[in-house]
Every structure is written in C-alpha cells, then in structure tokens.
Short mmCIF file of the N, C-alpha and C atoms (twelve columns), coordinates in Angstrom:
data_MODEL
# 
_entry.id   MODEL 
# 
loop_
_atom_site.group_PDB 
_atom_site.id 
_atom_site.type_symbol 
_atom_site.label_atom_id 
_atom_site.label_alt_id 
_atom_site.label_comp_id 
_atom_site.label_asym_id 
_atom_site.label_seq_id 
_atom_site.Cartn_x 
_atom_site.Cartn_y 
_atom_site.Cartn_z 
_atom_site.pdbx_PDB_model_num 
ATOM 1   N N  . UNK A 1   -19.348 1.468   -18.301 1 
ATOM 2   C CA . UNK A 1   -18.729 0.156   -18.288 1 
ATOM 3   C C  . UNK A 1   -17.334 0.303   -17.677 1 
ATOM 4   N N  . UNK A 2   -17.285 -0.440  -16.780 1 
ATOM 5   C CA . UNK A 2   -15.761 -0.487  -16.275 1 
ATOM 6   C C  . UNK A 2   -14.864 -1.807  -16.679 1 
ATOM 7   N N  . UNK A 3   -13.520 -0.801  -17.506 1 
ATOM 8   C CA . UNK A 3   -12.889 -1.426  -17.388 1 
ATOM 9   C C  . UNK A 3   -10.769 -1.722  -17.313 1 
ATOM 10  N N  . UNK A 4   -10.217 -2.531  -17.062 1 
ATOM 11  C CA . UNK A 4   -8.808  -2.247  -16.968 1 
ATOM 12  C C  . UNK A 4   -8.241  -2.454  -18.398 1 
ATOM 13  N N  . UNK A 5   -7.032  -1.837  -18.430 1 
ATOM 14  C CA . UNK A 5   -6.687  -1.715  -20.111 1 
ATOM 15  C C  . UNK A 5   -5.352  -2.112  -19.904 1 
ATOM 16  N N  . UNK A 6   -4.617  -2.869  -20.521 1 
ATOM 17  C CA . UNK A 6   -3.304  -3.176  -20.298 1 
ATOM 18  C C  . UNK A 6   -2.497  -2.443  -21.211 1 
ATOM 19  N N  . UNK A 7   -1.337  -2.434  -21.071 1 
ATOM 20  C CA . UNK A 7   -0.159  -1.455  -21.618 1 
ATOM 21  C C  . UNK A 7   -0.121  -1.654  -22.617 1 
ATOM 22  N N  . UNK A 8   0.017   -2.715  -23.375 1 
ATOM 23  C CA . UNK A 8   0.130   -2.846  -25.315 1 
ATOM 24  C C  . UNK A 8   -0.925  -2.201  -25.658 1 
ATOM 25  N N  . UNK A 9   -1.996  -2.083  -25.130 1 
ATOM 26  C CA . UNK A 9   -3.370  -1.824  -25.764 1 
ATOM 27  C C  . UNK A 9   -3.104  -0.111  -26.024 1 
ATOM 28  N N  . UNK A 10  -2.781  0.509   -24.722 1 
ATOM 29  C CA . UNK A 10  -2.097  2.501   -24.758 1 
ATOM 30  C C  . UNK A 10  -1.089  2.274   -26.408 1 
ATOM 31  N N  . UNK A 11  -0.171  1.088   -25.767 1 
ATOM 32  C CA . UNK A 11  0.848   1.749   -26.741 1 
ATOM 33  C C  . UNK A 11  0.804   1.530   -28.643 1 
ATOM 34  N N  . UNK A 12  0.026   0.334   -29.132 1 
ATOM 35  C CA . UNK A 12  -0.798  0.088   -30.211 1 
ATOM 36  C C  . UNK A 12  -1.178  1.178   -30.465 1 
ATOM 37  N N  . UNK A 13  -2.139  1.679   -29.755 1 
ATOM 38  C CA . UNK A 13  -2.969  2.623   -30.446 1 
ATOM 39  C C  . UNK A 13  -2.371  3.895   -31.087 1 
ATOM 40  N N  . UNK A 14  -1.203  4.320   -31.163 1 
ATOM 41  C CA . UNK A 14  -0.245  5.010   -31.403 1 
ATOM 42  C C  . UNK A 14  -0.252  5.150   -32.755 1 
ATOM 43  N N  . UNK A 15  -0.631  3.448   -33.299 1 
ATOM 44  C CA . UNK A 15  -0.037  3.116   -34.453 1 
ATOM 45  C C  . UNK A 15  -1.164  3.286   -36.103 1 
ATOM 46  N N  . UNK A 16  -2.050  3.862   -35.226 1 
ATOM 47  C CA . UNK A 16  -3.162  4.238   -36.266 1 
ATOM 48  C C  . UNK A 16  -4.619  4.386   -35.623 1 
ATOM 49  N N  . UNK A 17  -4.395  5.776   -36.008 1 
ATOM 50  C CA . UNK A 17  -6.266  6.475   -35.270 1 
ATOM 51  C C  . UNK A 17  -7.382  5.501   -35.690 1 
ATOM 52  N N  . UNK A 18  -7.577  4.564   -36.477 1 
ATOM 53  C CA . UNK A 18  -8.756  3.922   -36.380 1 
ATOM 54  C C  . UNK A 18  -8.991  2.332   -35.984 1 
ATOM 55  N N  . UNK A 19  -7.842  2.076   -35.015 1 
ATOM 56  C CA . UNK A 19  -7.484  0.793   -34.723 1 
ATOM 57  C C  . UNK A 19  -8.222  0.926   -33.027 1 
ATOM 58  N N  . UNK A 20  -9.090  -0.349  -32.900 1 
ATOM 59  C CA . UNK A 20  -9.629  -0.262  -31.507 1 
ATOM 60  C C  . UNK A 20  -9.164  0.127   -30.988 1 
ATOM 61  N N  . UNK A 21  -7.610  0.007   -30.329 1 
ATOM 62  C CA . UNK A 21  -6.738  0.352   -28.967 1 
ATOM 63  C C  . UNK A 21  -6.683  1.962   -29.251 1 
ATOM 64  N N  . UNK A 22  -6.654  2.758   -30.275 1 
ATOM 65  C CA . UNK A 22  -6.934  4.266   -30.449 1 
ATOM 66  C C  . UNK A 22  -8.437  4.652   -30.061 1 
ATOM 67  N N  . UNK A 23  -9.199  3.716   -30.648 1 
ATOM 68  C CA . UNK A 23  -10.775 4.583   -30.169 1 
ATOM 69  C C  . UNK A 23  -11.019 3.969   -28.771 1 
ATOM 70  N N  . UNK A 24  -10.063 2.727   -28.280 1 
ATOM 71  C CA . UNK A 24  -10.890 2.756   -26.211 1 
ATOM 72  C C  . UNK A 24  -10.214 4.208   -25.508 1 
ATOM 73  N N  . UNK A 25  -8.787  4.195   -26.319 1 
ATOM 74  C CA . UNK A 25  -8.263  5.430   -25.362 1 
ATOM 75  C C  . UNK A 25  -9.208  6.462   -25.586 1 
ATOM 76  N N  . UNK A 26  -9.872  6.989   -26.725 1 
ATOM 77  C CA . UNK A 26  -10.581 8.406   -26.752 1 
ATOM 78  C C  . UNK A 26  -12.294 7.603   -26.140 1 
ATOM 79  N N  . UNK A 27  -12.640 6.917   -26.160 1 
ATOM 80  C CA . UNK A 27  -13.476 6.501   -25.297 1 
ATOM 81  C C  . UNK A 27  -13.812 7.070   -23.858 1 
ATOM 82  N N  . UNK A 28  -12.863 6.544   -22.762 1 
ATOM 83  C CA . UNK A 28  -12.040 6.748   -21.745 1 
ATOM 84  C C  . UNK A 28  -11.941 8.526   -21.466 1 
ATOM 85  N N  . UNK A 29  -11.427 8.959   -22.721 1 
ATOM 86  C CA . UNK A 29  -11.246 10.712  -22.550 1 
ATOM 87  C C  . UNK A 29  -13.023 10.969  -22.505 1 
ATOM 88  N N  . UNK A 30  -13.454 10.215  -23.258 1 
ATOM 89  C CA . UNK A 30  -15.257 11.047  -23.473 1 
ATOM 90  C C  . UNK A 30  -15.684 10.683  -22.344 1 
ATOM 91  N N  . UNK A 31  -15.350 9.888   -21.347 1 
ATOM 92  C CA . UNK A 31  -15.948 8.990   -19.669 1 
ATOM 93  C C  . UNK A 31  -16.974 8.236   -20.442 1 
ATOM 94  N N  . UNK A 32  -17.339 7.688   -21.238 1 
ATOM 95  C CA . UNK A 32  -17.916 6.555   -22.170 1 
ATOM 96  C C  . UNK A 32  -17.622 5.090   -21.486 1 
ATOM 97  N N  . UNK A 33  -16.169 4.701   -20.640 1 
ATOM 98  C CA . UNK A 33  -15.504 3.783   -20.595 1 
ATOM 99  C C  . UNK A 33  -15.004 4.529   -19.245 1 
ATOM 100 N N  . UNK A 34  -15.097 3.847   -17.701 1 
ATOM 101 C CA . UNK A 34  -14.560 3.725   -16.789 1 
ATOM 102 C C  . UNK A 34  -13.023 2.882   -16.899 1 
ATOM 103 N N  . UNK A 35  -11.896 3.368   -16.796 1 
ATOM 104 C CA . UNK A 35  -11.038 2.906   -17.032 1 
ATOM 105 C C  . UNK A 35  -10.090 3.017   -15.323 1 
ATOM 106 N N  . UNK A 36  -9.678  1.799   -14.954 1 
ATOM 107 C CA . UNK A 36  -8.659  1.306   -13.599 1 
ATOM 108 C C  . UNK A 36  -7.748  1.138   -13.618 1 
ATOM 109 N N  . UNK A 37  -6.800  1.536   -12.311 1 
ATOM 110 C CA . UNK A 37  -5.500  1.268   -12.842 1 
ATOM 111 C C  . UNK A 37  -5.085  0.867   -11.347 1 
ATOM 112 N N  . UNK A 38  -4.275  0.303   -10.337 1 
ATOM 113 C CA . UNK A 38  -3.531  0.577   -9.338  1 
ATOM 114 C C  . UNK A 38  -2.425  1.787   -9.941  1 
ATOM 115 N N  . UNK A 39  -1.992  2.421   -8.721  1 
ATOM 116 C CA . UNK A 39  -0.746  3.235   -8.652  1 
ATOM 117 C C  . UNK A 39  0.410   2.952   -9.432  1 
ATOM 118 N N  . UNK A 40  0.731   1.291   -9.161  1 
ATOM 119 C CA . UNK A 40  1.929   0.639   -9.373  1 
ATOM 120 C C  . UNK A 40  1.638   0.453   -10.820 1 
ATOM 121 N N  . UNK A 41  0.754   0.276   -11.381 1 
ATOM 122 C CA . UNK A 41  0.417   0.010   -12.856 1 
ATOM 123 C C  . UNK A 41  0.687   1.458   -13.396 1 
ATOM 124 N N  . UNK A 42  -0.090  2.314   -13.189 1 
ATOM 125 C CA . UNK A 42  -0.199  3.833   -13.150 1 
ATOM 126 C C  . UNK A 42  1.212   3.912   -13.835 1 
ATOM 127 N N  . UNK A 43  2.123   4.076   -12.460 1 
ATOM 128 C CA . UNK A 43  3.358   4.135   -13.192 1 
ATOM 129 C C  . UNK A 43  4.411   3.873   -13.898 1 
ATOM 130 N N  . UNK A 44  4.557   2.712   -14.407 1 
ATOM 131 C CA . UNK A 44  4.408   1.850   -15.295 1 
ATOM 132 C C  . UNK A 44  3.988   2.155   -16.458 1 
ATOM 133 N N  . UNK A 45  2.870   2.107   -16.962 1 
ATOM 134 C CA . UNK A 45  2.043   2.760   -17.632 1 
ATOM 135 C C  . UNK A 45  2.707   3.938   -18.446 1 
ATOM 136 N N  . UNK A 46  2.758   5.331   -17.688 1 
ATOM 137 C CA . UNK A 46  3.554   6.161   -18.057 1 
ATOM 138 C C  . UNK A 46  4.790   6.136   -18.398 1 
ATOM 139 N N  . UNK A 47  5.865   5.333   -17.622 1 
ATOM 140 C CA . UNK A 47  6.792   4.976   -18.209 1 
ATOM 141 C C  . UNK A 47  7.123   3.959   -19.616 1 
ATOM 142 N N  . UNK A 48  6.564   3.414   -19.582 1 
ATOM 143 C CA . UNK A 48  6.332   2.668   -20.755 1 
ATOM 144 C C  . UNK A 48  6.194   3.306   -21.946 1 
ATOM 145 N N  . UNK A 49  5.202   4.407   -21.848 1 
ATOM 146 C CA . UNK A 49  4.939   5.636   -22.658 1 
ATOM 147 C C  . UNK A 49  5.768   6.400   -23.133 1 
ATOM 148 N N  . UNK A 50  6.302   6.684   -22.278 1 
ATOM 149 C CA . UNK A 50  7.441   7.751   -22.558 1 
ATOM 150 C C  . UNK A 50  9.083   7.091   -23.113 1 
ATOM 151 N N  . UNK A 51  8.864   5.665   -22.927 1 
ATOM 152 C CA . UNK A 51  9.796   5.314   -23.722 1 
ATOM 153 C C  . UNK A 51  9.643   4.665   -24.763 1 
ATOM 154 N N  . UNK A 52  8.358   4.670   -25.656 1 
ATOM 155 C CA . UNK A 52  7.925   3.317   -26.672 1 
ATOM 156 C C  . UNK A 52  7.231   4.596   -27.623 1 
ATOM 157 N N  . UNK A 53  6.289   5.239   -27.248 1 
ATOM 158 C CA . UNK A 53  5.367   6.204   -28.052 1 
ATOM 159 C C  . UNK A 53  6.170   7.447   -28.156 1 
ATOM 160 N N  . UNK A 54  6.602   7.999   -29.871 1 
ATOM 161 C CA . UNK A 54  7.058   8.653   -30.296 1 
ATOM 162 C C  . UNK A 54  6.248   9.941   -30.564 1 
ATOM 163 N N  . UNK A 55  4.839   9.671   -31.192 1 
ATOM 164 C CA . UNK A 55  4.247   10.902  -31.601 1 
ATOM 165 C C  . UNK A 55  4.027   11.666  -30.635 1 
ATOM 166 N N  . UNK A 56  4.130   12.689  -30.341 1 
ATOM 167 C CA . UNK A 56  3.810   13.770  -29.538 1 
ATOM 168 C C  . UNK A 56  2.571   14.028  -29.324 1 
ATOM 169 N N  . UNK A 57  1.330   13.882  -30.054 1 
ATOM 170 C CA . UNK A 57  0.256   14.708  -30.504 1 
ATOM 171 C C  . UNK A 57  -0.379  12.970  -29.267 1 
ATOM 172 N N  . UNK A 58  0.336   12.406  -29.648 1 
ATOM 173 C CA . UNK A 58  -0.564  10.747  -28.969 1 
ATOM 174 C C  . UNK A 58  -0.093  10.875  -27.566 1 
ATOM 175 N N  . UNK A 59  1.208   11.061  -27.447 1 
ATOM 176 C CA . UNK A 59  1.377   11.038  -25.695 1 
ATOM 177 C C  . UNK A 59  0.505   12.063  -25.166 1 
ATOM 178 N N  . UNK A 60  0.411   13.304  -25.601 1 
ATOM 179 C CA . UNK A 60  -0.525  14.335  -24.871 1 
ATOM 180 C C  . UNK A 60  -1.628  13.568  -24.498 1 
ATOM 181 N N  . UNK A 61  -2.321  13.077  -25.748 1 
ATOM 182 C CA . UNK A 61  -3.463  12.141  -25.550 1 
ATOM 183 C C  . UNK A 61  -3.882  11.220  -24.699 1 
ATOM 184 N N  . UNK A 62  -2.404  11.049  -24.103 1 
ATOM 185 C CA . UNK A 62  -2.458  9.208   -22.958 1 
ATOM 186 C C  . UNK A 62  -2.205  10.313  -21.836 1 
ATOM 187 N N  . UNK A 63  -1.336  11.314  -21.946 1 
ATOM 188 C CA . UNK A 63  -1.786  12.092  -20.920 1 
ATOM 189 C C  . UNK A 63  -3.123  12.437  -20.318 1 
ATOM 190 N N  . UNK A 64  -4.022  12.068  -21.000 1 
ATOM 191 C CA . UNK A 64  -5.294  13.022  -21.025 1 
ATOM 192 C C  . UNK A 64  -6.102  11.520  -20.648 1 
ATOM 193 N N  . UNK A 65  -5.827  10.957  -21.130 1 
ATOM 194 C CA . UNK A 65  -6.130  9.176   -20.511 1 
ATOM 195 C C  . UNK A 65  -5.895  8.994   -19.086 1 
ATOM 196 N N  . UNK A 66  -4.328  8.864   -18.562 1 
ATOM 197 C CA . UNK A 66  -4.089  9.066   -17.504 1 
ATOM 198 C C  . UNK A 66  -4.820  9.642   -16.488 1 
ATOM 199 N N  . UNK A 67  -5.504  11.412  -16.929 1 
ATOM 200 C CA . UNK A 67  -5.778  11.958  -15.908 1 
ATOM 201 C C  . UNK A 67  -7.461  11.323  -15.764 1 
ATOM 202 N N  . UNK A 68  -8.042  10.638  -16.588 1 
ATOM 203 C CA . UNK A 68  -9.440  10.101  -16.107 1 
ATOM 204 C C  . UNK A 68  -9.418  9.029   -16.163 1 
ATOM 205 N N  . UNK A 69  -8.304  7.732   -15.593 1 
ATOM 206 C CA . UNK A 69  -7.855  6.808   -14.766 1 
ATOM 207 C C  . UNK A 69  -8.439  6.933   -13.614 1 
ATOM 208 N N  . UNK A 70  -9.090  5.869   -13.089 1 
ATOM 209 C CA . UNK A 70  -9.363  5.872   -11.594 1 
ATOM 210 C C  . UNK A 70  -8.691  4.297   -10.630 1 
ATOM 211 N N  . UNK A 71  -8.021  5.128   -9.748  1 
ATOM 212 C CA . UNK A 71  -7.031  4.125   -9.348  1 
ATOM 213 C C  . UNK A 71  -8.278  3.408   -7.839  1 
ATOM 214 N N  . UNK A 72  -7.174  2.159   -7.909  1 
ATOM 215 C CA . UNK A 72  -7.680  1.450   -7.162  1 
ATOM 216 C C  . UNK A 72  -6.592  0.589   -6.252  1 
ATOM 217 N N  . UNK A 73  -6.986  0.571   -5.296  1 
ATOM 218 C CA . UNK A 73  -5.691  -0.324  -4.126  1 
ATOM 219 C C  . UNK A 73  -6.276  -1.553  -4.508  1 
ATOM 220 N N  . UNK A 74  -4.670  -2.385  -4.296  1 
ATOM 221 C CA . UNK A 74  -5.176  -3.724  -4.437  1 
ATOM 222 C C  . UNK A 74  -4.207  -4.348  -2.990  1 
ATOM 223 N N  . UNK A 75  -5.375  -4.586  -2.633  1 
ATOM 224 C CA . UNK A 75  -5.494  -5.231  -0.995  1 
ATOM 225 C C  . UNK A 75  -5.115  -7.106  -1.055  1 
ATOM 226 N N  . UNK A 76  -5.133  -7.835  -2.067  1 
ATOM 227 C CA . UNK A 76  -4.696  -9.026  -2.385  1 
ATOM 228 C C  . UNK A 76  -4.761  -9.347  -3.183  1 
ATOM 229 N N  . UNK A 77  -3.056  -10.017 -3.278  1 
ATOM 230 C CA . UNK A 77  -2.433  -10.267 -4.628  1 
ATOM 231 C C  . UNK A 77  -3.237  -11.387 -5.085  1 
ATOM 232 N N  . UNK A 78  -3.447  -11.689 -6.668  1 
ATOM 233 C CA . UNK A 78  -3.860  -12.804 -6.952  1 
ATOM 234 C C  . UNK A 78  -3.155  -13.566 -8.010  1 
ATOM 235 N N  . UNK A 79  -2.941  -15.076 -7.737  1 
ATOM 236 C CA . UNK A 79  -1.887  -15.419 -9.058  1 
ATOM 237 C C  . UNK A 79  -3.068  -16.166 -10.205 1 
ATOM 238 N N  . UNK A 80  -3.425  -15.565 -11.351 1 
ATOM 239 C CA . UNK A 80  -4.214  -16.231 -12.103 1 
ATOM 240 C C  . UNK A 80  -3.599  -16.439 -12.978 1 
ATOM 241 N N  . UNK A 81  -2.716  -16.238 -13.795 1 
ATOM 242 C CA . UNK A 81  -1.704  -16.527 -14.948 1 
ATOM 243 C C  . UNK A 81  -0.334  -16.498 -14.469 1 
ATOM 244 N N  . UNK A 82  0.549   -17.458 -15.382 1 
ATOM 245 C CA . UNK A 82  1.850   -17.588 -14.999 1 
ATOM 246 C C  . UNK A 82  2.304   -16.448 -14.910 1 
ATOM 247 N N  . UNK A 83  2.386   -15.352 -15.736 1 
ATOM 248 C CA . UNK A 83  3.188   -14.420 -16.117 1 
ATOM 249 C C  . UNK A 83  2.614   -12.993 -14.935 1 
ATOM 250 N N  . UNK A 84  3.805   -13.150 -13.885 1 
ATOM 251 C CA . UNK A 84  3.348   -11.785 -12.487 1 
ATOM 252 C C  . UNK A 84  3.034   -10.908 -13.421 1 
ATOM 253 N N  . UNK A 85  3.746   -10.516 -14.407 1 
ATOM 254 C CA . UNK A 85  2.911   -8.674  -14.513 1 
ATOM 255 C C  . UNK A 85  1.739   -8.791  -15.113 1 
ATOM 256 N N  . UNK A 86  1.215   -9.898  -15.760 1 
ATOM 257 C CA . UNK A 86  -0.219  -10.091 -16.187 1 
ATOM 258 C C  . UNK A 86  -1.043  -10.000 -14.946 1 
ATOM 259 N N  . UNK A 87  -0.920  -10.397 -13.472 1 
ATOM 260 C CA . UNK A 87  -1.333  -10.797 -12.581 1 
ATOM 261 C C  . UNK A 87  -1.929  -9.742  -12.095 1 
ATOM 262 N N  . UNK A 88  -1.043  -8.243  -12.247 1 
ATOM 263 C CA . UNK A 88  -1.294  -7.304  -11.656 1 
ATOM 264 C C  . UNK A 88  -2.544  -6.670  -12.100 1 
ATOM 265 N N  . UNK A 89  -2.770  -6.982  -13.660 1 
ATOM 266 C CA . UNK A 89  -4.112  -6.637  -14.360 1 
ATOM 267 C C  . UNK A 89  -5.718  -6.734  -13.663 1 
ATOM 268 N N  . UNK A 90  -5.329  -8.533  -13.344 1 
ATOM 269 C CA . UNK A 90  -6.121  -9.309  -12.856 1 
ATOM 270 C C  . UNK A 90  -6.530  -8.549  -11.358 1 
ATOM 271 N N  . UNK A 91  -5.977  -7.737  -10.450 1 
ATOM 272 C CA . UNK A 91  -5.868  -7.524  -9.314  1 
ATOM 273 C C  . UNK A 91  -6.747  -6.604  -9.374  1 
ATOM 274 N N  . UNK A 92  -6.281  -5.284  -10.185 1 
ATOM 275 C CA . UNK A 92  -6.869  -4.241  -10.594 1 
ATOM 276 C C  . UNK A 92  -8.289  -4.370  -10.852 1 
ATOM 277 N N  . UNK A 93  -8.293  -5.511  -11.729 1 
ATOM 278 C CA . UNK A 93  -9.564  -5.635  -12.183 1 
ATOM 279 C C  . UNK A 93  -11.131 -6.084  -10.981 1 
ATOM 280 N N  . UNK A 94  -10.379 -6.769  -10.708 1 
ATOM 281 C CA . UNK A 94  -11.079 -7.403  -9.649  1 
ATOM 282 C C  . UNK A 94  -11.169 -6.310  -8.231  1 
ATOM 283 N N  . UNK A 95  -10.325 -5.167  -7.682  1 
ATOM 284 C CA . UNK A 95  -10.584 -4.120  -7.050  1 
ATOM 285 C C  . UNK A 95  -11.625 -3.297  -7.245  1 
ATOM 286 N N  . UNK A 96  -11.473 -2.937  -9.005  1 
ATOM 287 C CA . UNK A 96  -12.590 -2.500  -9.893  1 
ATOM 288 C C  . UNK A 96  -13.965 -2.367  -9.971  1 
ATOM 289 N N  . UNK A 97  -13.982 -3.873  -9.654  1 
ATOM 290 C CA . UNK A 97  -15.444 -4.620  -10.205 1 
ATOM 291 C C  . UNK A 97  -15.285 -4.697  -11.544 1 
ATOM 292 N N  . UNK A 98  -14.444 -4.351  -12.226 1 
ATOM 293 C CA . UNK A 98  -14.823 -4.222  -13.484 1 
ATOM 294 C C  . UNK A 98  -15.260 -5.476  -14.393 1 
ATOM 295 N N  . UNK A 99  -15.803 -5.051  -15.469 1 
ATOM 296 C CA . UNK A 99  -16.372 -6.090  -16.359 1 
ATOM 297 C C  . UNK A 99  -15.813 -6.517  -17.352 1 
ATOM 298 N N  . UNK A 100 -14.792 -5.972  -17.814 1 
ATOM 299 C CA . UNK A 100 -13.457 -6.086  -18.900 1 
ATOM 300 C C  . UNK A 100 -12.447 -6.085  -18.798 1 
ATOM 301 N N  . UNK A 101 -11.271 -6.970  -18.964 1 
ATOM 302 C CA . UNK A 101 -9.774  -6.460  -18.887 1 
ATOM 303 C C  . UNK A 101 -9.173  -6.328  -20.372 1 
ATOM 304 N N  . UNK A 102 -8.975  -5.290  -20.680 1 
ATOM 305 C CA . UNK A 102 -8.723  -5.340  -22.630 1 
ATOM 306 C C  . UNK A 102 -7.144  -5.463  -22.536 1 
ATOM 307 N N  . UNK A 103 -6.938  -6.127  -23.445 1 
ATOM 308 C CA . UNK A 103 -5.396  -6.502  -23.417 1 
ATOM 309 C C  . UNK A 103 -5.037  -7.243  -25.437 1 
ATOM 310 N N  . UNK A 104 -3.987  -6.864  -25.536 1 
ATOM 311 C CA . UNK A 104 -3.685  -7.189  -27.154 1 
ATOM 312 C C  . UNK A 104 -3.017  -8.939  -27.134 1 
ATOM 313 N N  . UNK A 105 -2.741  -9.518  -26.234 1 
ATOM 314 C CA . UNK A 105 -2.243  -10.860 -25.288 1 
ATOM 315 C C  . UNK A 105 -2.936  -11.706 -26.244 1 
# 
C-alpha cells in the first residue's frame, strides 16, 4: 500500500509505542507500507525531527524510516487546501499514486 505520511504523524509517534503514528512508522521499517516523500519534504521532515523528538532510541528509528522513504519529484504544484505546506503532501501524493495521505490534521 502506498502511502504519504505527514510530519505530526513521525513526530506523535514519539509519544507512545502503541499509538498508530508509532506502529505506521515500524510498518514502513517492515516495507508492509510504501511510504513517499519529495526531497523538499524529506528535508523538512528531518529537520523537524531533530528539533521536536527528544528520545534518542525514536530518532534512530525515523532514521531507519527515512532510509525506506521513496522519493518522488513533483513536476506540478497543486493548490488543494489553503494551507501551502499541506499542499506539498497533496503533490507527493499524487506523484506517488498513492492511496493514502496519513496526517494527525
């Protein structure tokens, strides 16, 4: 199943191993869950990480997320919600094909 995961969803899951946004990330690590990202999200993403998620033992983990990310160019922008950085989700997704955009929104 493919799908894009938005940033609250990484950084939630932080907040307790048996809360959905913890089991899509280990999902994702098992390749259970095709997970997309553009570049520009990508990094983002990581940064976000590294300034919001404290536990150590969990960033390794989004590390390990990260590396079975499969990026995707996004060749045209699309405005579907007011809010641009939601937009970028939408882009991704749709590069994707994917069938899900999971988001805590």
């Amino acid at each position: 199943m493919k799908v894009v995961i938005d940033t609250n969803v990484l950084i939630n899951g932080s907040a307790d191993e048996s809360s959905a946004a913890y089991r899509i990330v280990r999902e994702v690590i098992a390749g259970r869950l095709e997970a997309f990202a553009s570049h520009r999200t990508l990094q983002e993403n990581r940064q976000l990480v590294r300034q919001t998620v404290k536990d150590g033992e969990y960033r390794e983990l989004l590390e390990e997320f990260f590396r079975q990310l499969r990026i995707v160019k996004i060749y045209k922008p699309l405005r579907v919600v007011s809010d641009r950085e939601d937009n970028k989700l939408f882009e991704s997704a749709r590069a994707a094909g994917a069938e899900y955009l999971l988001t805590e929104d």
